[in-house]
CSV table of C-alpha atoms in Angstrom, one decimal:
chain,number,residue,atom,x,y,z
D,546,MET,CA,62.9,105.6,113.3
D,547,LYS,CA,64.3,102.8,111.1
D,548,LEU,CA,67.0,105.1,109.8
D,549,ARG,CA,68.0,105.9,113.4
D,550,LYS,CA,68.4,102.2,114.3
D,551,VAL,CA,70.5,101.5,111.2
D,552,THR,CA,72.8,104.5,112.1
D,553,ALA,CA,73.2,103.3,115.6
D,554,ALA,CA,74.1,99.8,114.5
D,555,SER,CA,76.6,101.2,112.0
D,556,ALA,CA,78.2,103.3,114.7
D,557,ALA,CA,78.6,100.3,116.9
D,558,VAL,CA,80.3,98.3,114.1
D,559,LEU,CA,82.6,101.2,113.3
D,560,ALA,CA,83.6,101.5,117.0
D,561,LEU,CA,84.4,97.8,117.1
D,562,ALA,CA,86.5,98.1,113.9
D,563,LEU,CA,88.4,101.0,115.3
D,564,THR,CA,89.1,99.1,118.5
D,565,ALA,CA,90.4,96.0,116.6
D,566,THR,CA,92.6,98.2,114.5
D,567,ALA,CA,94.1,99.9,117.5
D,568,CYS,CA,94.9,96.5,119.1
D,569,GLY,CA,96.5,95.4,115.9
D,570,SER,CA,98.7,98.5,115.8
D,571,ASP,CA,99.9,97.8,119.3
D,572,ASP,CA,101.0,94.3,118.3
D,573,LYS,CA,102.7,95.5,115.1
D,574,ASP,CA,104.7,98.2,116.8
D,575,SER,CA,106.0,95.9,119.6
D,576,ASP,CA,109.7,95.4,119.2
D,577,SER,CA,110.3,93.0,122.0
D,578,ALA,CA,111.7,89.6,121.0
D,579,ASP,CA,110.0,88.1,124.1
D,580,THR,CA,106.5,88.9,122.8
D,581,GLY,CA,106.5,87.2,119.4
D,582,SER,CA,108.5,85.7,116.6
D,583,GLY,CA,109.0,87.8,113.5
D,584,GLY,CA,106.1,89.0,111.3
D,585,SER,CA,106.3,92.8,111.2
D,586,LYS,CA,108.2,93.0,114.5
D,587,LYS,CA,111.8,94.0,115.0
D,588,ILE,CA,114.5,92.6,117.2
D,589,THR,CA,117.2,94.8,118.7
D,590,ILE,CA,120.7,93.3,119.0
D,591,GLY,CA,123.8,94.8,120.6
D,592,ILE,CA,127.1,94.3,118.9
D,593,LYS,CA,130.5,95.9,118.6
D,594,PHE,CA,130.8,98.4,115.8
D,595,ASP,CA,134.6,98.7,115.8
D,596,GLN,CA,136.1,95.2,116.0
D,597,PRO,CA,137.0,93.8,112.6
D,598,GLY,CA,136.2,90.1,112.4
D,599,ILE,CA,134.0,90.3,115.5
D,600,GLY,CA,131.5,93.1,115.0
D,601,GLN,CA,132.1,96.0,112.7
D,602,LYS,CA,129.9,98.7,111.1
D,603,THR,CA,130.9,99.3,107.5
D,604,PRO,CA,129.6,101.4,104.6
D,605,ASP,CA,127.8,98.3,103.4
D,606,GLY,CA,126.3,97.2,106.7
D,607,TYR,CA,127.5,95.0,109.6
D,608,GLU,CA,129.9,92.1,109.5
D,609,GLY,CA,131.9,89.8,111.8
D,610,PHE,CA,131.7,86.6,113.6
D,611,ASP,CA,129.3,88.0,116.3
D,612,VAL,CA,127.2,89.5,113.6
D,613,ASP,CA,126.9,86.1,111.9
D,614,VAL,CA,126.0,84.4,115.2
D,615,ALA,CA,123.5,87.0,116.1
D,616,THR,CA,121.9,86.9,112.6
D,617,TYR,CA,121.6,83.1,112.8
D,618,VAL,CA,120.1,83.2,116.3
D,619,ALA,CA,117.6,85.9,115.2
D,620,LYS,CA,116.6,83.7,112.3
D,621,GLN,CA,115.9,80.8,114.6
D,622,LEU,CA,113.8,83.2,116.7
D,623,GLY,CA,111.7,84.1,113.7
D,624,TYR,CA,113.3,87.3,112.5
D,625,ASN,CA,114.8,87.9,109.1
D,626,ALA,CA,117.9,90.0,108.6
D,627,ASP,CA,115.9,93.0,107.6
D,628,GLN,CA,114.0,92.8,110.9
D,629,ILE,CA,117.2,93.3,113.0
D,630,GLN,CA,118.0,96.7,114.5
D,631,TRP,CA,121.7,96.8,115.3
D,632,LYS,CA,122.8,98.9,118.3
D,633,GLU,CA,126.4,99.6,119.4
D,634,ALA,CA,127.2,97.8,122.6
D,635,LYS,CA,130.3,99.3,124.1
D,636,SER,CA,132.0,97.2,126.8
D,637,ALA,CA,131.1,99.5,129.7
D,638,ASP,CA,127.5,99.9,128.6
D,639,ARG,CA,126.4,96.3,128.1
D,640,GLU,CA,124.9,95.4,131.4
D,641,THR,CA,123.0,98.7,131.6
D,642,MET,CA,121.6,98.3,128.0
D,643,LEU,CA,120.2,94.9,128.9
D,644,GLN,CA,118.8,96.0,132.3
D,645,ARG,CA,117.1,99.0,130.7
D,646,GLY,CA,115.7,96.9,127.8
D,647,ASP,CA,117.5,98.9,125.2
D,648,VAL,CA,118.3,95.6,123.4
D,649,ASP,CA,116.9,92.1,123.3
D,650,PHE,CA,120.3,90.5,123.5
D,651,ILE,CA,123.9,91.3,123.1
D,652,ALA,CA,126.6,89.4,121.1
D,653,ALA,CA,129.7,91.6,121.5
D,654,SER,CA,132.9,89.6,122.5
D,655,TYR,CA,131.0,89.4,125.8
D,656,SER,CA,133.1,87.2,128.2
D,657,ILE,CA,131.1,85.5,130.9
D,658,ASN,CA,132.4,86.1,134.4
D,659,ASP,CA,130.9,86.1,137.9
D,660,GLU,CA,130.6,89.8,138.2
D,661,ARG,CA,128.6,90.1,134.9
D,662,ASP,CA,126.6,87.0,135.6
D,663,ALA,CA,125.2,88.5,138.8
D,664,LYS,CA,123.7,91.4,136.7
D,665,VAL,CA,122.5,89.7,133.5
D,666,ASP,CA,121.9,86.2,132.2
D,667,PHE,CA,124.0,84.5,129.5
D,668,ALA,CA,123.2,82.0,126.8
D,669,GLY,CA,126.1,80.0,125.5
D,670,PRO,CA,129.1,80.1,125.6
D,671,TYR,CA,129.4,80.1,121.8
D,672,LEU,CA,133.2,80.7,121.5
D,673,LEU,CA,136.2,80.0,123.8
D,674,ALA,CA,138.8,82.6,123.2
D,675,HIS,CA,142.1,83.2,125.0
D,676,GLN,CA,144.3,86.2,125.7
D,677,ASP,CA,147.2,86.1,123.3
D,678,VAL,CA,149.6,88.4,121.5
D,679,LEU,CA,150.0,89.5,117.9
D,680,VAL,CA,153.5,90.1,116.5
D,681,ARG,CA,155.0,90.8,113.2
D,682,ALA,CA,155.1,87.7,110.9
D,683,ASP,CA,158.9,87.9,110.6
D,684,ASP,CA,159.5,88.3,114.4
D,685,ASP,CA,160.7,85.0,115.9
D,686,SER,CA,162.0,86.6,119.2
D,687,ILE,CA,158.7,86.1,121.1
D,688,LYS,CA,158.0,82.4,121.5
D,689,SER,CA,156.5,82.4,125.0
D,690,PRO,CA,155.0,85.0,127.4
D,691,ALA,CA,158.3,85.2,129.2
D,692,ASP,CA,159.9,86.6,126.0
D,693,LEU,CA,157.7,89.7,126.5
D,694,ASN,CA,160.1,90.9,129.2
D,695,ASP,CA,161.8,94.1,128.0
D,696,LYS,CA,159.5,94.2,125.0
D,697,LYS,CA,157.1,97.0,124.3
D,698,LEU,CA,153.6,95.5,124.8
D,699,CYS,CA,150.6,97.4,123.7
D,700,SER,CA,146.9,97.4,124.5
D,701,VAL,CA,144.1,100.0,124.5
D,702,VAL,CA,143.6,102.5,127.2
D,703,GLY,CA,141.5,101.0,130.1
D,704,SER,CA,142.2,97.4,129.1
D,705,THR,CA,143.5,95.0,131.7
D,706,SER,CA,145.1,92.6,129.2
D,707,ALA,CA,148.6,94.2,129.2
D,708,GLN,CA,148.5,94.6,133.0
D,709,ASN,CA,147.7,90.9,133.4
D,710,VAL,CA,150.8,90.0,131.4
D,711,LYS,CA,153.0,92.3,133.4
D,712,GLU,CA,151.7,91.1,136.8
D,713,LYS,CA,151.6,87.4,136.1
D,714,LEU,CA,153.9,86.5,133.2
D,715,ALA,CA,156.4,89.1,132.1
D,716,PRO,CA,157.1,91.7,134.9
D,717,LYS,CA,159.7,93.6,132.8
D,718,ALA,CA,157.3,94.1,129.9
D,719,GLN,CA,157.1,97.8,128.9
D,720,LEU,CA,153.4,98.6,128.8
D,721,GLN,CA,152.2,101.0,126.1
D,722,GLU,CA,148.6,102.2,126.0
D,723,TYR,CA,147.1,103.4,122.7
D,724,PRO,CA,143.6,104.7,122.2
D,725,THR,CA,142.6,101.9,119.7
D,726,TYR,CA,143.7,98.4,118.7
D,727,SER,CA,144.2,99.8,115.2
D,728,ALA,CA,146.8,102.3,116.6
D,729,CYS,CA,148.6,99.4,118.4
D,730,LEU,CA,148.6,97.4,115.2
D,731,THR,CA,150.2,100.2,113.3
D,732,GLY,CA,152.8,100.5,116.0
D,733,VAL,CA,153.6,96.8,115.7
D,734,GLN,CA,153.8,97.1,111.9
D,735,ASN,CA,156.2,100.1,112.2
D,736,LYS,CA,158.3,98.4,114.9
D,737,ALA,CA,157.5,101.1,117.4
D,738,ILE,CA,155.7,98.3,119.4
D,739,ASP,CA,156.8,94.6,119.7
D,740,ALA,CA,153.4,93.0,120.5
D,741,LEU,CA,149.7,93.7,120.9
D,742,THR,CA,147.7,91.8,123.4
D,743,THR,CA,144.0,91.1,123.9
D,744,ASP,CA,141.7,88.2,123.1
D,745,ASP,CA,143.0,86.0,120.2
D,746,SER,CA,139.7,86.2,118.4
D,747,ILE,CA,139.9,90.0,118.3
D,748,LEU,CA,143.6,89.8,117.2
D,749,ALA,CA,142.7,87.3,114.5
D,750,GLY,CA,139.9,89.7,113.3
D,751,TYR,CA,142.4,92.6,112.9
D,752,ALA,CA,145.0,90.4,111.3
D,753,SER,CA,142.5,89.1,108.8
D,754,GLN,CA,141.9,92.5,107.2
D,755,ALA,CA,143.0,92.6,103.6
D,756,ASN,CA,145.5,95.3,104.2
D,757,PHE,CA,147.2,93.3,106.9
D,758,LYS,CA,147.1,89.8,105.4
D,759,GLY,CA,150.4,88.0,105.9
D,760,LYS,CA,151.9,90.7,108.0
D,761,PHE,CA,151.2,89.4,111.5
D,762,LYS,CA,150.9,86.2,113.4
D,763,LEU,CA,149.4,85.0,116.7
D,764,GLY,CA,151.6,83.8,119.5
D,765,GLY,CA,149.2,81.0,120.4
D,766,PHE,CA,150.0,81.5,124.2
D,767,LYS,CA,146.4,81.0,125.6
D,768,MET,CA,147.1,83.1,128.6
D,769,THR,CA,143.5,83.3,129.8
D,770,ASN,CA,140.1,81.6,129.0
D,771,GLU,CA,137.4,84.0,127.6
D,772,ASN,CA,134.0,82.3,127.3
D,773,TYR,CA,131.9,84.5,124.9
D,774,GLY,CA,128.2,84.4,125.8
D,775,ILE,CA,125.1,86.1,124.5
D,776,GLY,CA,123.8,88.4,127.2
D,777,VAL,CA,120.1,88.8,127.9
D,778,LYS,CA,118.1,90.5,130.7
D,779,ASN,CA,117.9,88.5,133.9
D,780,GLY,CA,115.0,86.1,133.8
D,781,SER,CA,114.4,86.4,130.1
D,782,ASP,CA,113.0,83.3,128.4
D,783,LEU,CA,115.2,84.2,125.4
D,784,LYS,CA,118.1,82.4,127.2
D,785,ALA,CA,116.7,78.9,126.5
D,786,LYS,CA,115.7,79.8,123.0
D,787,ILE,CA,119.1,81.2,122.1
D,788,ASN,CA,120.8,78.2,123.5
D,789,THR,CA,118.7,76.0,121.3
D,790,ALA,CA,119.7,78.2,118.3
D,791,LEU,CA,123.4,78.0,119.1
D,792,GLU,CA,123.3,74.2,119.3
D,793,LYS,CA,121.7,74.1,115.9
D,794,MET,CA,124.2,76.5,114.5
D,795,VAL,CA,127.0,74.1,115.6
D,796,SER,CA,125.3,70.9,114.4
D,797,ASP,CA,124.4,72.2,110.9
D,798,GLY,CA,127.9,73.5,110.2
D,799,SER,CA,127.1,77.2,110.2
D,800,TRP,CA,129.2,77.9,113.2
D,801,GLU,CA,132.4,76.5,111.7
D,802,LYS,CA,131.6,78.3,108.4
D,803,ALA,CA,131.4,81.6,110.3
D,804,VAL,CA,134.7,81.0,112.1
D,805,THR,CA,136.5,80.3,108.8
D,806,ALA,CA,135.0,83.3,107.0
D,807,ASN,CA,135.9,85.8,109.7
D,808,PHE,CA,139.2,84.5,111.2
D,809,GLY,CA,140.6,82.2,108.5
D,810,PRO,CA,143.0,84.6,106.8
D,811,ALA,CA,144.9,85.0,110.2
D,812,ASN,CA,145.3,81.2,110.5
D,813,TYR,CA,143.4,81.4,113.8
D,814,LYS,CA,143.5,78.0,115.5
D,815,ASN,CA,140.2,78.2,117.2
D,816,GLU,CA,138.9,75.9,119.9
D,817,PRO,CA,136.1,73.5,119.0
D,818,ALA,CA,132.6,74.9,119.6
D,819,PRO,CA,132.0,74.9,123.4
D,820,LYS,CA,129.1,73.0,124.9
D,821,ILE,CA,126.3,75.1,126.2
D,822,GLY,CA,126.7,75.9,129.8
D,823,ASN,CA,130.3,74.7,129.9
D,824,ILE,CA,132.3,77.6,131.3
D,825,VAL,CA,136.1,77.0,131.1
D,826,LYS,CA,137.8,78.7,134.0
């Protein structure tokens, strides 16, 4: 009889232990940044994989200004670099990725505008960029947007950048659509194209590549204002936490260091770090 009581007690202890273990496993496997801060958890961040200087996947890992910002923010949230799961965030997929919960946040040259703000929340902005042009370093014929008239102006298929120039600034510009910015850049280098247009931060990233150093220059035209923000799911409490992290990144000098490291070789004259919540129209 005594043996049976001991066995029953042991079974109860074992059941409790298994229950506790199961609960611990659930916590460990959770990968949502909203439920914890680091430990054995992971945080999933969306970035661009194909924008040098901004977000690029390389044989050695991931690099670029957005990658540096996202890594800093994740650290402030309690996640080390090896706890980050990077996921490609193509422009057309960003809102859907956040709404579905595929990522915890997105830092991918993500300009804040009214249409996007209706679908997701934004922390930041953390960079004020402008639409600009990139030309050959020895080309002095394009000194203003009006000089793009009768010039071959390139941007990628589906982009509105070149169309904006033609409609508002240089109606006689000859628009050329290439599949990638790299293809446009090669065209400029070979003189098949006169200028490439998109955000100045993206242009600076391409021009900063070692194989292009000294071959291109930015026009400095500031044709639009592009307020880069970090996208989160609507209602996520990460927005406030990310804003706090961004403010710290600016105050401790890490923001300026990241700008210099990623855009410096192109002599990119960046705007000062924007104030959180200050959207420049």
